[in-house]
PDB file of C-alpha atoms in Angstrom:
ATOM      1  CA  MET D   5     182.256  41.191 169.683  1.00  0.00           C
ATOM      2  CA  ASP D   6     181.868  42.128 172.748  1.00  0.00           C
ATOM      3  CA  ARG D   7     178.063  40.762 172.188  1.00  0.00           C
ATOM      4  CA  MET D   8     178.826  38.463 171.039  1.00  0.00           C
ATOM      5  CA  LEU D   9     181.052  36.994 173.816  1.00  0.00           C
ATOM      6  CA  GLU D  10     178.969  37.814 176.172  1.00  0.00           C
ATOM      7  CA  ALA D  11     175.649  35.846 173.977  1.00  0.00           C
ATOM      8  CA  THR D  12     178.858  33.014 174.303  1.00  0.00           C
ATOM      9  CA  ALA D  13     178.947  32.367 178.096  1.00  0.00           C
ATOM     10  CA  ARG D  14     174.932  32.584 178.209  1.00  0.00           C
ATOM     11  CA  ALA D  15     174.714  29.619 175.870  1.00  0.00           C
ATOM     12  CA  GLU D  16     178.191  27.460 176.146  1.00  0.00           C
ATOM     13  CA  ASP D  17     177.543  25.795 179.460  1.00  0.00           C
ATOM     14  CA  ARG D  18     174.160  24.535 177.844  1.00  0.00           C
ATOM     15  CA  HIS D  19     173.541  24.415 174.025  1.00  0.00           C
ATOM     16  CA  PHE D  20     173.828  21.180 172.099  1.00  0.00           C
ATOM     17  CA  TRP D  21     176.135  22.483 169.691  1.00  0.00           C
ATOM     18  CA  PHE D  22     178.869  23.972 172.567  1.00  0.00           C
ATOM     19  CA  LEU D  23     178.212  20.631 173.709  1.00  0.00           C
ATOM     20  CA  GLY D  24     178.733  18.639 170.914  1.00  0.00           C
ATOM     21  CA  LEU D  25     181.916  20.999 170.431  1.00  0.00           C
ATOM     22  CA  ARG D  26     183.257  20.262 173.404  1.00  0.00           C
ATOM     23  CA  ARG D  27     182.932  16.392 173.154  1.00  0.00           C
ATOM     24  CA  ASN D  28     184.833  16.008 169.522  1.00  0.00           C
ATOM     25  CA  SER D  29     187.503  18.272 170.039  1.00  0.00           C
ATOM     26  CA  GLN D  30     187.996  16.043 173.653  1.00  0.00           C
ATOM     27  CA  GLN D  31     187.839  12.955 171.309  1.00  0.00           C
ATOM     28  CA  VAL D  32     190.135  14.059 168.200  1.00  0.00           C
ATOM     29  CA  LEU D  33     192.628  15.296 170.377  1.00  0.00           C
ATOM     30  CA  THR D  34     192.984  12.070 173.075  1.00  0.00           C
ATOM     31  CA  ARG D  35     193.146  10.149 170.131  1.00  0.00           C
ATOM     32  CA  ALA D  36     196.376  12.331 168.689  1.00  0.00           C
ATOM     33  CA  LEU D  37     197.991  12.587 172.146  1.00  0.00           C
ATOM     34  CA  GLY D  38     197.586   9.026 172.058  1.00  0.00           C
ATOM     35  CA  GLY D  39     197.666   8.763 176.135  1.00  0.00           C
ATOM     36  CA  ARG D  40     200.346  11.349 177.407  1.00  0.00           C
ATOM     37  CA  ARG D  41     198.919  13.889 180.265  1.00  0.00           C
ATOM     38  CA  GLY D  42     201.218  16.848 181.511  1.00  0.00           C
ATOM     39  CA  LEU D  43     201.224  18.152 178.577  1.00  0.00           C
ATOM     40  CA  ALA D  44     201.589  22.155 177.996  1.00  0.00           C
ATOM     41  CA  ILE D  45     198.794  23.499 176.052  1.00  0.00           C
ATOM     42  CA  VAL D  46     197.612  26.886 174.617  1.00  0.00           C
ATOM     43  CA  ASP D  47     194.213  28.307 173.666  1.00  0.00           C
ATOM     44  CA  CYS D  48     194.354  30.947 170.833  1.00  0.00           C
ATOM     45  CA  GLY D  49     191.893  33.019 171.123  1.00  0.00           C
ATOM     46  CA  ALA D  50     190.263  31.510 173.801  1.00  0.00           C
ATOM     47  CA  GLY D  51     186.942  33.695 174.156  1.00  0.00           C
ATOM     48  CA  THR D  52     185.935  33.248 177.872  1.00  0.00           C
ATOM     49  CA  GLY D  53     188.032  30.311 178.614  1.00  0.00           C
ATOM     50  CA  ARG D  54     185.138  28.243 178.492  1.00  0.00           C
ATOM     51  CA  ASN D  55     187.857  25.198 176.495  1.00  0.00           C
ATOM     52  CA  LEU D  56     190.643  25.802 178.652  1.00  0.00           C
ATOM     53  CA  ASP D  57     188.177  24.127 181.322  1.00  0.00           C
ATOM     54  CA  TRP D  58     188.076  20.791 179.783  1.00  0.00           C
ATOM     55  CA  LEU D  59     191.635  21.066 178.189  1.00  0.00           C
ATOM     56  CA  SER D  60     193.691  21.655 181.670  1.00  0.00           C
ATOM     57  CA  ALA D  61     192.757  18.024 182.027  1.00  0.00           C
ATOM     58  CA  PHE D  62     195.166  16.886 179.721  1.00  0.00           C
ATOM     59  CA  GLY D  63     198.251  19.256 181.491  1.00  0.00           C
ATOM     60  CA  LEU D  64     198.713  23.183 181.957  1.00  0.00           C
ATOM     61  CA  ALA D  65     196.030  24.866 179.242  1.00  0.00           C
ATOM     62  CA  ILE D  66     196.466  28.583 179.089  1.00  0.00           C
ATOM     63  CA  GLY D  67     193.980  31.242 176.625  1.00  0.00           C
ATOM     64  CA  VAL D  68     195.266  33.606 174.601  1.00  0.00           C
ATOM     65  CA  GLU D  69     192.690  36.142 174.863  1.00  0.00           C
ATOM     66  CA  LEU D  70     192.351  40.304 172.862  1.00  0.00           C
ATOM     67  CA  ASN D  71     189.253  41.127 174.395  1.00  0.00           C
ATOM     68  CA  ALA D  72     188.853  42.766 177.512  1.00  0.00           C
ATOM     69  CA  ALA D  73     185.052  41.325 178.105  1.00  0.00           C
ATOM     70  CA  GLY D  74     186.526  37.605 177.170  1.00  0.00           C
ATOM     71  CA  LEU D  75     189.543  37.732 179.675  1.00  0.00           C
ATOM     72  CA  ALA D  76     187.399  39.301 182.306  1.00  0.00           C
ATOM     73  CA  GLU D  77     185.029  36.003 182.411  1.00  0.00           C
ATOM     74  CA  GLY D  78     187.752  34.255 182.093  1.00  0.00           C
ATOM     75  CA  ARG D  79     189.144  35.138 185.306  1.00  0.00           C
ATOM     76  CA  ARG D  80     186.594  35.688 186.840  1.00  0.00           C
ATOM     77  CA  HIS D  81     186.215  31.373 186.675  1.00  0.00           C
ATOM     78  CA  GLY D  82     189.786  31.348 187.456  1.00  0.00           C
ATOM     79  CA  ARG D  83     190.640  30.545 184.169  1.00  0.00           C
ATOM     80  CA  ARG D  84     194.514  30.998 183.253  1.00  0.00           C
ATOM     81  CA  MET D  85     194.097  33.638 180.606  1.00  0.00           C
ATOM     82  CA  VAL D  86     196.847  36.221 179.101  1.00  0.00           C
ATOM     83  CA  ARG D  87     195.995  39.068 176.834  1.00  0.00           C
ATOM     84  CA  GLY D  88     197.377  38.983 173.747  1.00  0.00           C
ATOM     85  CA  SER D  89     197.067  38.727 169.609  1.00  0.00           C
ATOM     86  CA  VAL D  90     196.551  35.398 167.389  1.00  0.00           C
ATOM     87  CA  ALA D  91     199.560  36.656 165.382  1.00  0.00           C
ATOM     88  CA  ALA D  92     201.946  37.297 167.304  1.00  0.00           C
ATOM     89  CA  LEU D  93     201.669  35.005 170.955  1.00  0.00           C
ATOM     90  CA  PRO D  94     203.105  35.736 173.977  1.00  0.00           C
ATOM     91  CA  PHE D  95     204.877  32.229 174.275  1.00  0.00           C
ATOM     92  CA  GLY D  96     208.500  31.362 173.056  1.00  0.00           C
ATOM     93  CA  ASP D  97     210.093  28.892 169.954  1.00  0.00           C
ATOM     94  CA  ALA D  98     208.786  25.819 170.553  1.00  0.00           C
ATOM     95  CA  SER D  99     207.496  25.615 174.109  1.00  0.00           C
ATOM     96  CA  MET D 100     203.731  23.810 173.299  1.00  0.00           C
ATOM     97  CA  ASP D 101     202.743  20.961 172.876  1.00  0.00           C
ATOM     98  CA  VAL D 102     199.520  21.472 171.867  1.00  0.00           C
ATOM     99  CA  ALA D 103     197.690  24.959 169.973  1.00  0.00           C
ATOM    100  CA  THR D 104     194.158  24.639 170.052  1.00  0.00           C
ATOM    101  CA  SER D 105     191.314  27.443 167.714  1.00  0.00           C
ATOM    102  CA  PHE D 106     188.294  27.168 168.081  1.00  0.00           C
ATOM    103  CA  ASP D 107     186.207  28.926 165.844  1.00  0.00           C
ATOM    104  CA  VAL D 108     188.271  31.718 165.382  1.00  0.00           C
ATOM    105  CA  LEU D 109     190.177  31.681 162.383  1.00  0.00           C
ATOM    106  CA  TYR D 110     187.310  33.295 160.457  1.00  0.00           C
ATOM    107  CA  SER D 111     186.958  36.159 161.667  1.00  0.00           C
ATOM    108  CA  LEU D 112     190.760  37.219 161.254  1.00  0.00           C
ATOM    109  CA  PRO D 113     191.749  39.168 158.046  1.00  0.00           C
ATOM    110  CA  GLU D 114     193.735  37.637 155.878  1.00  0.00           C
ATOM    111  CA  PRO D 115     197.563  38.583 157.456  1.00  0.00           C
ATOM    112  CA  VAL D 116     196.328  37.940 160.281  1.00  0.00           C
ATOM    113  CA  GLU D 117     194.610  34.703 159.142  1.00  0.00           C
ATOM    114  CA  HIS D 118     197.822  33.523 158.164  1.00  0.00           C
ATOM    115  CA  ALA D 119     199.881  34.922 161.092  1.00  0.00           C
ATOM    116  CA  ALA D 120     197.962  33.115 162.830  1.00  0.00           C
ATOM    117  CA  VAL D 121     198.187  29.248 161.894  1.00  0.00           C
ATOM    118  CA  ARG D 122     201.927  30.310 161.819  1.00  0.00           C
ATOM    119  CA  GLU D 123     202.154  31.226 165.150  1.00  0.00           C
ATOM    120  CA  MET D 124     200.657  28.028 166.078  1.00  0.00           C
ATOM    121  CA  TYR D 125     202.890  26.353 164.168  1.00  0.00           C
ATOM    122  CA  ARG D 126     205.643  28.675 165.807  1.00  0.00           C
ATOM    123  CA  VAL D 127     204.545  27.622 169.244  1.00  0.00           C
ATOM    124  CA  VAL D 128     204.020  23.966 169.065  1.00  0.00           C
ATOM    125  CA  LYS D 129     207.108  21.905 169.907  1.00  0.00           C
ATOM    126  CA  PRO D 130     208.552  19.428 166.827  1.00  0.00           C
ATOM    127  CA  GLY D 131     205.742  16.167 166.870  1.00  0.00           C
ATOM    128  CA  GLY D 132     203.346  18.606 168.674  1.00  0.00           C
ATOM    129  CA  VAL D 133     199.607  18.732 167.629  1.00  0.00           C
ATOM    130  CA  ALA D 134     197.598  21.690 166.777  1.00  0.00           C
ATOM    131  CA  ILE D 135     193.748  20.765 166.737  1.00  0.00           C
ATOM    132  CA  VAL D 136     191.274  23.772 164.384  1.00  0.00           C
ATOM    133  CA  ASN D 137     187.778  23.808 164.728  1.00  0.00           C
ATOM    134  CA  ALA D 138     186.163  26.129 161.938  1.00  0.00           C
ATOM    135  CA  ALA D 139     183.158  27.688 160.585  1.00  0.00           C
ATOM    136  CA  ALA D 140     182.556  25.520 156.946  1.00  0.00           C
ATOM    137  CA  LEU D 141     180.865  26.214 153.576  1.00  0.00           C
ATOM    138  CA  ASP D 142     179.656  29.404 152.423  1.00  0.00           C
ATOM    139  CA  MET D 143     176.782  28.348 152.117  1.00  0.00           C
ATOM    140  CA  LEU D 144     175.635  28.355 155.404  1.00  0.00           C
ATOM    141  CA  HIS D 145     176.820  32.059 155.996  1.00  0.00           C
ATOM    142  CA  GLY D 146     173.785  34.009 157.666  1.00  0.00           C
ATOM    143  CA  SER D 147     172.558  36.335 160.631  1.00  0.00           C
ATOM    144  CA  HIS D 148     174.726  34.701 163.168  1.00  0.00           C
ATOM    145  CA  SER D 149     178.178  35.595 160.718  1.00  0.00           C
ATOM    146  CA  ALA D 150     177.517  39.419 161.084  1.00  0.00           C
ATOM    147  CA  LEU D 151     177.586  38.733 164.418  1.00  0.00           C
ATOM    148  CA  THR D 152     180.311  36.912 165.075  1.00  0.00           C
ATOM    149  CA  HIS D 153     182.569  38.848 162.190  1.00  0.00           C
ATOM    150  CA  GLU D 154     182.322  35.951 160.050  1.00  0.00           C
ATOM    151  CA  LEU D 155     184.824  36.851 156.952  1.00  0.00           C
ATOM    152  CA  ARG D 156     184.886  33.689 155.774  1.00  0.00           C
ATOM    153  CA  ARG D 157     184.341  30.104 156.041  1.00  0.00           C
ATOM    154  CA  TYR D 158     185.884  26.908 155.600  1.00  0.00           C
ATOM    155  CA  THR D 159     186.055  23.646 152.224  1.00  0.00           C
ATOM    156  CA  ARG D 160     188.526  20.926 153.289  1.00  0.00           C
ATOM    157  CA  PRO D 161     191.310  21.939 150.700  1.00  0.00           C
ATOM    158  CA  ARG D 162     190.752  25.602 152.094  1.00  0.00           C
ATOM    159  CA  LEU D 163     191.828  24.938 155.676  1.00  0.00           C
ATOM    160  CA  ARG D 164     194.582  21.737 154.196  1.00  0.00           C
ATOM    161  CA  GLN D 165     195.962  24.583 152.149  1.00  0.00           C
ATOM    162  CA  LEU D 166     196.137  27.580 154.947  1.00  0.00           C
ATOM    163  CA  LEU D 167     197.838  25.198 158.192  1.00  0.00           C
ATOM    164  CA  GLU D 168     200.086  23.015 155.012  1.00  0.00           C
ATOM    165  CA  GLY D 169     200.564  26.319 153.760  1.00  0.00           C
ATOM    166  CA  ALA D 170     202.278  26.877 157.960  1.00  0.00           C
ATOM    167  CA  GLY D 171     203.782  23.694 157.852  1.00  0.00           C
ATOM    168  CA  PHE D 172     201.775  21.128 159.687  1.00  0.00           C
ATOM    169  CA  GLU D 173     200.752  17.547 157.953  1.00  0.00           C
ATOM    170  CA  ILE D 174     197.255  16.974 158.716  1.00  0.00           C
ATOM    171  CA  GLU D 175     195.871  13.488 160.190  1.00  0.00           C
ATOM    172  CA  ARG D 176     192.764  14.553 160.367  1.00  0.00           C
ATOM    173  CA  MET D 177     189.374  16.528 158.636  1.00  0.00           C
ATOM    174  CA  THR D 178     185.886  15.779 159.591  1.00  0.00           C
ATOM    175  CA  PHE D 179     183.425  17.856 159.406  1.00  0.00           C
ATOM    176  CA  THR D 180     180.877  17.696 162.092  1.00  0.00           C
ATOM    177  CA  ASN D 181     177.207  18.844 163.053  1.00  0.00           C
ATOM    178  CA  MET D 182     176.012  16.654 160.125  1.00  0.00           C
ATOM    179  CA  VAL D 183     172.761  15.789 161.956  1.00  0.00           C
ATOM    180  CA  THR D 184     172.084  19.292 162.130  1.00  0.00           C
ATOM    181  CA  PHE D 185     173.552  20.273 158.923  1.00  0.00           C
ATOM    182  CA  PRO D 186     169.560  20.130 157.401  1.00  0.00           C
ATOM    183  CA  ALA D 187     167.872  22.568 159.779  1.00  0.00           C
ATOM    184  CA  THR D 188     170.725  25.243 159.413  1.00  0.00           C
ATOM    185  CA  LEU D 189     171.031  25.735 155.632  1.00  0.00           C
ATOM    186  CA  ALA D 190     167.251  26.154 155.682  1.00  0.00           C
ATOM    187  CA  VAL D 191     167.712  29.134 158.527  1.00  0.00           C
ATOM    188  CA  ARG D 192     170.545  30.388 156.606  1.00  0.00           C
ATOM    189  CA  TRP D 193     168.703  30.241 152.706  1.00  0.00           C
ATOM    190  CA  LEU D 194     165.465  32.087 154.900  1.00  0.00           C
ATOM    191  CA  ASP D 195     168.081  34.208 156.428  1.00  0.00           C
ATOM    192  CA  ARG D 196     169.499  35.549 152.657  1.00  0.00           C
ATOM    193  CA  VAL D 197     165.972  35.511 151.253  1.00  0.00           C
ATOM    194  CA  ARG D 198     164.778  37.908 153.906  1.00  0.00           C
ATOM    195  CA  GLY D 199     167.288  40.178 153.449  1.00  0.00           C
ATOM    196  CA  ARG D 200     168.706  39.215 156.817  1.00  0.00           C
ATOM    197  CA  ALA D 201     171.719  37.648 155.995  1.00  0.00           C
ATOM    198  CA  ALA D 202     173.931  41.384 157.203  1.00  0.00           C
ATOM    199  CA  VAL D 203     171.468  41.917 160.084  1.00  0.00           C
ATOM    200  CA  ALA D 204     173.425  40.699 163.272  1.00  0.00           C
ATOM    201  CA  SER D 205     171.813  38.085 164.926  1.00  0.00           C
ATOM    202  CA  GLU D 206     172.250  36.235 168.810  1.00  0.00           C
ATOM    203  CA  ASN D 207     169.494  33.139 167.967  1.00  0.00           C
ATOM    204  CA  ASP D 208     172.008  30.815 166.794  1.00  0.00           C
ATOM    205  CA  LEU D 209     173.434  31.538 170.686  1.00  0.00           C
ATOM    206  CA  GLN D 210     170.649  31.418 172.543  1.00  0.00           C
ATOM    207  CA  VAL D 211     169.758  27.666 173.681  1.00  0.00           C
ATOM    208  CA  PRO D 212     166.853  25.852 172.740  1.00  0.00           C
ATOM    209  CA  ALA D 213     163.574  25.042 174.194  1.00  0.00           C
ATOM    210  CA  ALA D 214     165.063  21.991 176.903  1.00  0.00           C
ATOM    211  CA  PRO D 215     162.910  19.942 174.322  1.00  0.00           C
ATOM    212  CA  VAL D 216     164.409  20.544 171.463  1.00  0.00           C
ATOM    213  CA  ASN D 217     168.158  20.873 173.462  1.00  0.00           C
ATOM    214  CA  ALA D 218     167.630  17.966 174.223  1.00  0.00           C
ATOM    215  CA  VAL D 219     167.034  16.227 171.228  1.00  0.00           C
ATOM    216  CA  PHE D 220     170.000  17.988 169.094  1.00  0.00           C
ATOM    217  CA  ASP D 221     171.974  17.115 171.867  1.00  0.00           C
ATOM    218  CA  ALA D 222     171.254  13.307 171.848  1.00  0.00           C
ATOM    219  CA  ALA D 223     171.631  13.001 167.648  1.00  0.00           C
ATOM    220  CA  LEU D 224     174.803  15.106 168.375  1.00  0.00           C
ATOM    221  CA  ARG D 225     175.801  12.203 170.639  1.00  0.00           C
ATOM    222  CA  ILE D 226     175.302   9.340 168.260  1.00  0.00           C
ATOM    223  CA  GLU D 227     177.258  11.295 165.229  1.00  0.00           C
ATOM    224  CA  HIS D 228     179.727  11.399 167.767  1.00  0.00           C
ATOM    225  CA  LEU D 229     179.895   7.306 168.243  1.00  0.00           C
ATOM    226  CA  MET D 230     179.878   7.188 164.724  1.00  0.00           C
ATOM    227  CA  MET D 231     182.886   9.892 163.905  1.00  0.00           C
ATOM    228  CA  ARG D 232     185.211   7.011 166.220  1.00  0.00           C
ATOM    229  CA  ALA D 233     184.781   5.737 163.289  1.00  0.00           C
ATOM    230  CA  VAL D 234     184.984   7.387 160.204  1.00  0.00           C
ATOM    231  CA  ASP D 235     184.680  10.978 159.110  1.00  0.00           C
ATOM    232  CA  LEU D 236     181.848  12.439 158.284  1.00  0.00           C
ATOM    233  CA  PRO D 237     181.166  14.190 154.991  1.00  0.00           C
ATOM    234  CA  ILE D 238     179.221  17.235 155.460  1.00  0.00           C
ATOM    235  CA  GLY D 239     178.264  19.315 158.362  1.00  0.00           C
ATOM    236  CA  THR D 240     177.948  23.085 159.497  1.00  0.00           C
ATOM    237  CA  SER D 241     182.327  22.891 161.141  1.00  0.00           C
ATOM    238  CA  LEU D 242     185.664  21.613 160.081  1.00  0.00           C
ATOM    239  CA  LEU D 243     187.718  19.906 162.582  1.00  0.00           C
ATOM    240  CA  CYS D 244     191.315  19.101 162.180  1.00  0.00           C
ATOM    241  CA  VAL D 245     194.283  17.782 164.101  1.00  0.00           C
ATOM    242  CA  ALA D 246     197.406  18.731 161.896  1.00  0.00           C
ATOM    243  CA  ARG D 247     200.814  17.959 163.344  1.00  0.00           C
ATOM    244  CA  LYS D 248     204.448  19.868 162.879  1.00  0.00           C
ATOM    245  CA  ARG D 249     206.553  17.290 162.537  1.00  0.00           C
TER     246      ARG D 249
END
């Protein structure tokens, strides 16, 4: 996991995928909050804490991370982070307005996965919001999955069942990265054909050459504008807004 977090730290400021994730997540959270600010926010499984930078615009954002390398990287940047497990968040009942989970659930054994979502529900206040981004579609399993310790990928019904099972009500669920889906599918198919799907690779976390990165980023910006009006029918990730009634 240290290897994955170190690769993430090198890429997340410039890589088109991370740029798109932050744009889309900020958009859906802004809409869900209806302009509210000054909130208490917990990022569950914060990694390097990079998402705390934009979450802090909405209030006091704290990251919970178990990995020492992630904590060290986040604290080096002055981010508010505490050591803890997503399955036992170090906060009281109904103490948070927002709980987020960005590409964490897919790497958790099933009992921990369910416990993590229950913990998000527990710490969020009634009326509070959860934002979940999760890897989508089993057909996209590949060498990147070995690096990130991916145990599963999600369909709409699978993610809905998980969140509703903890008590959340789904307000919005959309695929993201639709424009990059064909290229990703081709790469992951080649991984399997060449027998590399089980070999951990950092290729997906390496920032492409500047022109390529710029083209993909521009395409995802257009997709981002589309998402203001419609949910996307397919993509490499699922982005969900859930609320505790």
